[in-house]
Short mmCIF file of C-alpha atoms in Angstrom, two decimals:
data_model
loop_
_atom_site.label_atom_id
_atom_site.label_comp_id
_atom_site.label_asym_id
_atom_site.label_seq_id
_atom_site.Cartn_x
_atom_site.Cartn_y
_atom_site.Cartn_z
CA MET A 284 12.96 0.69 6.57
CA SER A 285 13.23 -0.55 9.95
CA ALA A 286 16.94 -0.64 11.20
CA LYS A 287 18.63 -3.89 11.18
CA HIS A 288 22.00 -2.54 13.09
CA SER A 289 23.21 0.25 15.22
CA CYS A 290 25.27 2.10 13.24
CA CYS A 291 24.32 4.00 9.55
CA VAL A 292 26.55 5.49 7.42
CA TYR A 293 24.89 7.39 4.15
CA LEU A 294 26.64 6.73 0.68
CA GLY A 295 25.21 8.29 -2.88
CA GLU A 296 25.77 10.41 -5.96
CA ALA A 297 24.37 12.96 -4.29
CA LEU A 298 26.93 13.21 -2.02
CA ALA A 299 29.99 12.40 -4.18
CA ALA A 300 28.37 15.04 -6.33
CA TYR A 301 30.24 17.58 -3.53
CA ALA A 302 33.63 17.52 -5.37
CA PHE A 303 35.33 20.72 -7.39
CA GLY A 304 36.86 19.03 -10.35
CA SER A 305 39.88 16.30 -10.77
CA ASP A 306 42.28 18.59 -10.68
CA HIS A 307 41.79 20.07 -7.48
CA PRO A 308 42.54 18.14 -3.69
CA PHE A 309 38.75 17.77 -2.94
CA GLY A 310 37.98 15.84 -6.06
CA PRO A 311 35.26 13.58 -7.23
CA LEU A 312 36.51 9.81 -6.64
CA ARG A 313 36.79 10.50 -2.17
CA HIS A 314 33.61 9.62 -1.75
CA ASP A 315 34.36 6.01 -3.80
CA ALA A 316 37.52 5.84 -2.54
CA PHE A 317 35.21 4.77 0.88
CA ARG A 318 32.95 3.04 -1.04
CA LYS A 319 34.78 0.43 -1.92
CA ALA A 320 36.98 0.23 1.21
CA LEU A 321 33.48 0.03 3.19
CA LEU A 322 33.05 -3.04 1.07
CA ILE A 323 35.96 -4.82 1.05
CA HIS A 324 35.80 -5.32 4.86
CA ALA A 325 32.47 -6.03 4.87
CA LEU A 326 31.08 -3.44 6.90
CA ASP A 327 28.46 -3.11 4.72
CA ARG A 328 27.28 -5.80 6.24
CA ARG A 329 27.22 -4.58 10.27
CA VAL A 330 25.76 -0.80 9.24
CA ASP A 331 22.77 0.14 7.44
CA ILE A 332 23.63 1.78 4.07
CA LEU A 333 21.06 4.97 4.06
CA ASP A 334 20.59 7.41 0.76
CA PRO A 335 21.37 10.78 1.00
CA VAL A 336 18.59 13.46 1.79
CA SER A 337 18.41 16.78 0.45
CA THR A 338 17.03 19.66 3.09
CA THR A 339 15.66 23.21 2.08
CA GLN A 340 17.18 26.59 2.25
CA ASP A 341 15.76 27.70 5.47
CA ILE A 342 17.45 24.76 7.03
CA LEU A 343 20.99 26.44 5.51
CA GLU A 344 20.04 29.58 7.06
CA LEU A 345 20.00 28.08 10.12
CA PHE A 346 23.42 28.65 10.17
CA HIS A 347 24.48 30.37 6.88
CA GLU A 348 23.17 34.42 6.21
CA HIS A 349 20.34 34.76 3.39
CA ALA A 350 22.45 36.68 0.76
CA TYR A 351 25.35 34.71 1.31
CA ILE A 352 23.04 31.50 0.46
CA GLU A 353 21.30 33.32 -2.40
CA LYS A 354 25.47 34.09 -3.94
CA VAL A 355 25.88 29.98 -3.76
CA LYS A 356 22.03 29.64 -5.29
CA HIS A 357 23.42 32.20 -8.52
CA LYS A 358 26.76 30.49 -8.90
CA SER A 359 25.84 27.44 -8.81
CA LYS A 360 23.31 28.12 -12.39
CA PHE A 361 26.74 28.83 -13.86
CA GLY A 362 29.96 27.43 -12.09
CA THR A 363 32.23 30.07 -12.82
CA GLY A 364 34.59 31.99 -10.23
CA TYR A 365 35.20 31.64 -6.46
CA LEU A 366 33.09 31.94 -3.33
CA ASP A 367 36.18 33.39 -1.61
CA ALA A 368 39.66 34.40 -2.13
CA GLY A 369 40.76 31.43 -4.50
CA ASP A 370 40.42 27.92 -2.54
CA THR A 371 36.63 27.37 -3.11
CA PRO A 372 35.24 27.32 -7.14
CA ALA A 373 32.10 27.63 -7.88
CA PHE A 374 30.40 24.57 -9.90
CA ILE A 375 27.21 23.56 -11.74
CA GLY A 376 24.63 22.05 -9.21
CA MET A 377 27.35 23.37 -6.69
CA TYR A 378 23.88 24.32 -4.89
CA GLU A 379 21.92 21.04 -5.02
CA ALA A 380 25.06 19.14 -3.56
CA VAL A 381 24.99 21.51 0.00
CA LEU A 382 21.30 20.57 0.27
CA ALA A 383 22.29 16.96 -0.18
CA VAL A 384 25.46 17.39 2.18
CA ALA A 385 23.86 19.68 5.03
CA GLY A 386 20.54 17.30 4.43
CA THR A 387 21.89 14.27 5.57
CA VAL A 388 23.63 15.97 8.33
CA CYS A 389 19.96 16.37 9.38
CA ASN A 390 18.53 13.33 8.88
CA ALA A 391 21.50 11.52 11.11
CA ILE A 392 20.56 13.84 13.69
CA ASP A 393 16.15 13.18 13.11
CA ARG A 394 17.58 9.56 12.97
CA LEU A 395 19.24 9.55 16.38
CA VAL A 396 17.10 11.69 18.06
CA ASP A 397 14.41 9.11 17.42
CA ASN A 398 16.25 6.14 18.55
CA GLU A 399 16.58 4.41 15.34
CA TYR A 400 20.18 4.44 15.67
CA LYS A 401 23.01 4.80 17.92
CA THR A 402 25.52 6.25 16.04
CA ALA A 403 25.87 7.38 11.87
CA PHE A 404 28.75 8.54 9.41
CA ILE A 405 28.95 10.72 6.54
CA PRO A 406 31.96 10.75 4.40
CA ILE A 407 31.15 13.83 2.39
CA ALA A 408 30.22 16.28 5.10
CA GLY A 409 32.66 17.71 8.11
CA LEU A 410 32.79 21.02 5.76
CA HIS A 411 34.48 23.18 8.88
CA HIS A 412 35.86 25.91 7.23
CA ALA A 413 32.39 28.01 5.96
CA ARG A 414 31.51 30.83 7.93
CA ARG A 415 27.63 31.97 8.21
CA HIS A 416 28.81 34.90 5.39
CA ILE A 417 31.13 33.49 3.16
CA ALA A 418 32.81 29.64 1.97
CA SER A 419 36.19 29.22 2.71
CA GLY A 420 38.92 26.23 2.34
CA PHE A 421 36.93 24.16 -0.17
CA CYS A 422 33.88 24.56 2.40
CA VAL A 423 30.52 26.48 0.39
CA VAL A 424 28.24 25.73 3.19
CA ASN A 425 29.08 24.62 7.09
CA ASP A 426 27.54 21.78 7.73
CA CYS A 427 28.93 20.96 11.34
CA GLY A 428 27.46 24.76 12.45
CA ILE A 429 24.10 23.84 10.95
CA ALA A 430 24.07 20.47 12.51
CA ILE A 431 25.04 22.81 15.45
CA GLU A 432 21.70 25.07 15.25
CA TYR A 433 19.79 22.31 13.87
CA LEU A 434 19.86 20.56 17.16
CA ARG A 435 19.06 23.41 19.13
CA HIS A 436 16.11 24.47 16.81
CA LYS A 437 14.41 21.34 16.12
CA HIS A 438 15.05 19.05 18.30
CA SER A 439 15.88 22.13 21.49
CA ILE A 440 19.18 20.33 22.09
CA LYS A 441 21.48 22.66 24.15
CA ARG A 442 24.58 21.23 25.38
CA VAL A 443 26.60 19.72 21.98
CA ALA A 444 30.12 18.17 21.94
CA TYR A 445 32.19 19.11 18.50
CA ILE A 446 34.90 17.64 18.68
CA ASP A 447 37.69 17.68 15.52
CA ILE A 448 41.01 15.85 14.36
CA ASP A 449 41.36 17.29 11.08
CA ALA A 450 44.52 18.37 10.03
CA HIS A 451 42.98 21.87 9.91
CA HIS A 452 41.90 23.56 12.40
CA GLY A 453 38.31 24.20 12.32
CA ASP A 454 37.55 27.97 12.38
CA GLY A 455 34.04 28.48 10.87
CA VAL A 456 32.68 26.03 13.93
CA PHE A 457 35.55 27.88 16.23
CA TYR A 458 34.48 31.29 15.69
CA SER A 459 30.77 31.11 14.97
CA PHE A 460 30.30 29.39 18.43
CA ALA A 461 33.65 31.14 20.26
CA ASP A 462 31.08 33.06 22.68
CA ASP A 463 28.43 30.21 23.05
CA PRO A 464 29.35 28.48 26.27
CA ASP A 465 26.99 25.11 25.23
CA LEU A 466 28.85 24.23 22.64
CA ASN A 467 32.29 22.44 23.62
CA PHE A 468 34.65 22.30 21.05
CA VAL A 469 37.57 20.35 21.29
CA ASP A 470 40.00 20.68 18.27
CA PHE A 471 43.26 18.72 17.16
CA HIS A 472 45.08 19.95 14.19
CA GLU A 473 48.73 21.13 12.52
CA ASP A 474 50.09 24.41 14.10
CA GLY A 475 48.07 27.33 12.73
CA ARG A 476 52.02 28.38 12.04
CA PHE A 477 52.47 25.47 9.62
CA LEU A 478 48.90 25.08 7.48
CA TYR A 479 45.84 27.19 6.80
CA PRO A 480 43.89 28.29 7.96
CA GLY A 481 46.27 29.71 10.55
CA THR A 482 44.09 29.41 13.67
CA GLY A 483 43.41 27.43 17.16
CA ASP A 484 45.94 28.65 19.07
CA ILE A 485 46.18 27.14 22.66
CA THR A 486 44.97 30.56 23.87
CA GLU A 487 41.82 30.35 22.59
CA THR A 488 39.27 28.85 24.73
CA GLY A 489 36.43 31.38 24.02
CA GLU A 490 34.74 34.43 24.65
CA GLY A 491 32.55 35.94 27.29
CA LYS A 492 30.56 33.42 29.65
CA ALA A 493 32.19 30.81 27.26
CA LYS A 494 35.63 30.95 28.21
CA GLY A 495 37.11 28.00 29.03
CA THR A 496 34.62 25.52 26.62
CA LYS A 497 36.89 25.59 24.19
CA LEU A 498 40.04 23.60 23.80
CA ASN A 499 42.45 23.90 21.08
CA VAL A 500 45.61 22.00 20.79
CA PRO A 501 47.75 22.45 18.11
CA MET A 502 49.96 20.21 16.64
CA PRO A 503 53.67 19.92 15.51
CA PRO A 504 54.60 18.93 11.61
CA ARG A 505 55.15 15.15 11.86
CA ALA A 506 53.05 14.82 15.11
CA ASP A 507 52.43 11.08 15.30
CA ASN A 508 50.50 8.68 16.88
CA ASP A 509 52.51 8.66 20.40
CA LEU A 510 52.43 12.78 20.78
CA PHE A 511 48.27 12.55 20.32
CA MET A 512 47.87 9.53 23.07
CA LYS A 513 49.76 11.67 25.45
CA LEU A 514 47.64 15.18 24.92
CA TRP A 515 44.29 13.16 24.16
CA PRO A 516 43.07 12.36 28.57
CA ARG A 517 42.70 16.23 28.45
CA ALA A 518 40.28 16.15 25.79
CA GLU A 519 38.33 13.48 27.23
CA ALA A 520 38.08 14.36 30.56
CA PHE A 521 37.05 18.32 28.78
CA ILE A 522 34.05 16.70 26.92
CA ARG A 523 33.28 14.56 30.23
CA LYS A 524 33.05 17.89 32.15
CA SER A 525 30.42 19.58 29.87
CA LYS A 526 27.87 16.51 30.27
CA PRO A 527 26.59 16.94 26.32
CA GLU A 528 23.28 16.02 25.13
CA PHE A 529 24.84 15.22 21.59
CA VAL A 530 28.10 14.31 20.12
CA LEU A 531 29.12 15.24 16.48
CA ILE A 532 32.59 14.20 15.45
CA GLN A 533 34.53 15.73 12.37
CA CYS A 534 37.17 12.61 11.26
CA GLY A 535 39.06 14.09 8.49
CA ALA A 536 41.67 11.69 6.83
CA ASP A 537 44.34 14.64 6.40
CA SER A 538 45.84 14.28 9.33
CA ILE A 539 46.90 10.77 8.34
CA ASP A 540 50.49 10.63 7.12
CA GLY A 541 50.98 10.76 3.46
CA ASP A 542 48.63 13.84 3.17
CA PRO A 543 49.23 15.43 -0.03
CA ILE A 544 48.55 19.59 1.54
CA THR A 545 49.20 18.71 5.38
CA HIS A 546 52.49 17.75 7.24
CA MET A 547 51.56 15.42 9.97
CA ALA A 548 51.99 11.61 10.81
CA TYR A 549 48.94 9.87 12.56
CA THR A 550 48.07 6.66 11.50
CA GLU A 551 44.55 5.68 10.61
CA SER A 552 44.47 3.90 14.23
CA VAL A 553 44.24 7.55 15.75
CA HIS A 554 41.35 8.31 14.62
CA GLU A 555 39.51 5.10 15.22
CA TYR A 556 40.64 5.13 19.02
CA ALA A 557 39.16 8.77 18.87
CA VAL A 558 36.00 7.79 17.72
CA SER A 559 35.59 4.62 20.15
CA ARG A 560 36.56 6.52 23.43
CA ILE A 561 33.98 9.41 21.95
CA CYS A 562 31.05 6.70 21.74
CA ASP A 563 32.13 5.46 24.98
CA ILE A 564 31.69 9.11 26.27
CA ALA A 565 28.21 9.19 24.26
CA ASN A 566 27.29 6.32 26.05
CA GLU A 567 27.50 7.72 28.95
CA TYR A 568 25.91 11.00 28.57
CA CYS A 569 23.90 10.96 25.90
CA GLY A 570 23.00 7.40 24.89
CA GLY A 571 25.46 6.54 22.60
CA ARG A 572 24.55 9.18 19.80
CA VAL A 573 27.77 9.91 17.46
CA VAL A 574 27.20 11.86 14.51
CA ALA A 575 30.55 11.51 12.52
CA MET A 576 31.63 13.25 9.34
CA GLY A 577 34.08 12.31 6.62
CA GLY A 578 35.59 15.83 6.71
CA GLY A 579 39.20 16.49 4.81
CA GLY A 580 41.74 14.18 3.67
CA TYR A 581 43.17 14.04 -0.32
CA ASN A 582 45.04 10.93 -0.05
CA LEU A 583 42.38 8.23 -1.23
CA ASP A 584 44.25 4.98 0.57
CA ASN A 585 44.32 7.51 3.47
CA ILE A 586 40.79 8.48 3.29
CA ALA A 587 39.85 4.70 2.85
CA LYS A 588 41.12 3.15 5.74
CA THR A 589 40.62 5.98 7.91
CA TRP A 590 36.97 6.35 7.26
CA THR A 591 36.53 2.26 7.40
CA ALA A 592 38.63 2.54 10.92
CA VAL A 593 36.08 5.49 12.18
CA VAL A 594 33.20 3.06 11.18
CA SER A 595 34.54 0.10 12.61
CA ALA A 596 34.51 2.14 15.82
CA LEU A 597 31.40 3.53 15.47
CA ILE A 598 29.97 -0.35 15.46
CA GLY A 599 32.60 -1.22 18.19
CA THR A 600 35.01 -3.56 16.26
CA ASN A 601 38.81 -3.15 15.45
CA CYS A 602 39.42 -2.70 11.66
CA SER A 603 43.19 -1.66 11.27
CA GLY A 604 44.97 -4.35 12.80
CA GLU A 605 47.56 -2.34 14.28
CA THR A 606 49.36 -1.94 17.58
CA PRO A 607 47.13 -3.13 20.97
CA ALA A 608 48.24 0.10 22.09
CA TYR A 609 46.15 2.34 20.49
CA SER A 610 43.19 -0.83 20.33
CA THR A 611 39.66 0.71 20.70
CA ARG A 612 37.66 0.91 23.76
CA GLU A 613 40.97 1.00 25.61
CA SER A 614 40.83 2.52 28.51
CA VAL A 615 42.94 5.41 28.89
CA LYS A 616 45.05 6.21 31.86
#
């Protein structure tokens, strides 16, 4: 199918299958909450809806250790026990689900590199806590880390900007690439003194040759739009300095007011604004190539309004209908 629009959105049961059951915060209704909102806003007419794409074990192992992926495969058959200290339970079909999450992100990268689309959104993705050797924080694999390695190995793209506005620090990405000077890392998150995983201090700026290539912005509980907007210009300058060849953004909706497991107070217009500005930067440096991933978010209403706002920003329209102070394409003074 030839592209009709500049943005693609991936939807399908293979993505929805990444969930831990109805009693778990990362439950099975998140995908459909977004899908329904996309249709209500008629955004499905402004994007191309694509099916998820599975990948192979060797792609997972671009980032993850072989022994760990073998463990995931084994536990996927029986769905018992945990993959970490107690946050990430195994479930039957888990291995196939992570192949779909990672494969879909990689497919989006392929399509953008081939200039089929400028932007892409994958709602069930952005699993930013898993380390190379272990699961963590509801994340069986780290598709963000896989995407970075895939860009390097498959497409020879070195300078990657990774932006994360999930309430939780993207520790699995940060520490896996802490000494990588070609990964420009920006993370706005609730201060680790108050929220899992307890990392992401402002003093953590990278290691060795990568010192100064990472920007962690811990936010106090109840941080709102005004504080985000006050601090955001530094992030823009930081990203521009790296002149990225490709941009990844994790758009966790758990930083929106009312999430049951975090303490932030943004509205969805923060995500719409940030993604819009990131798209502007991508247009300047890398042909507009932005892959956005849904990330966290455990309030279904917040997921619906936040991720539709993200898609709205990716296609250059304003969906949130909120105050003009946070409208898309606004310049930061």
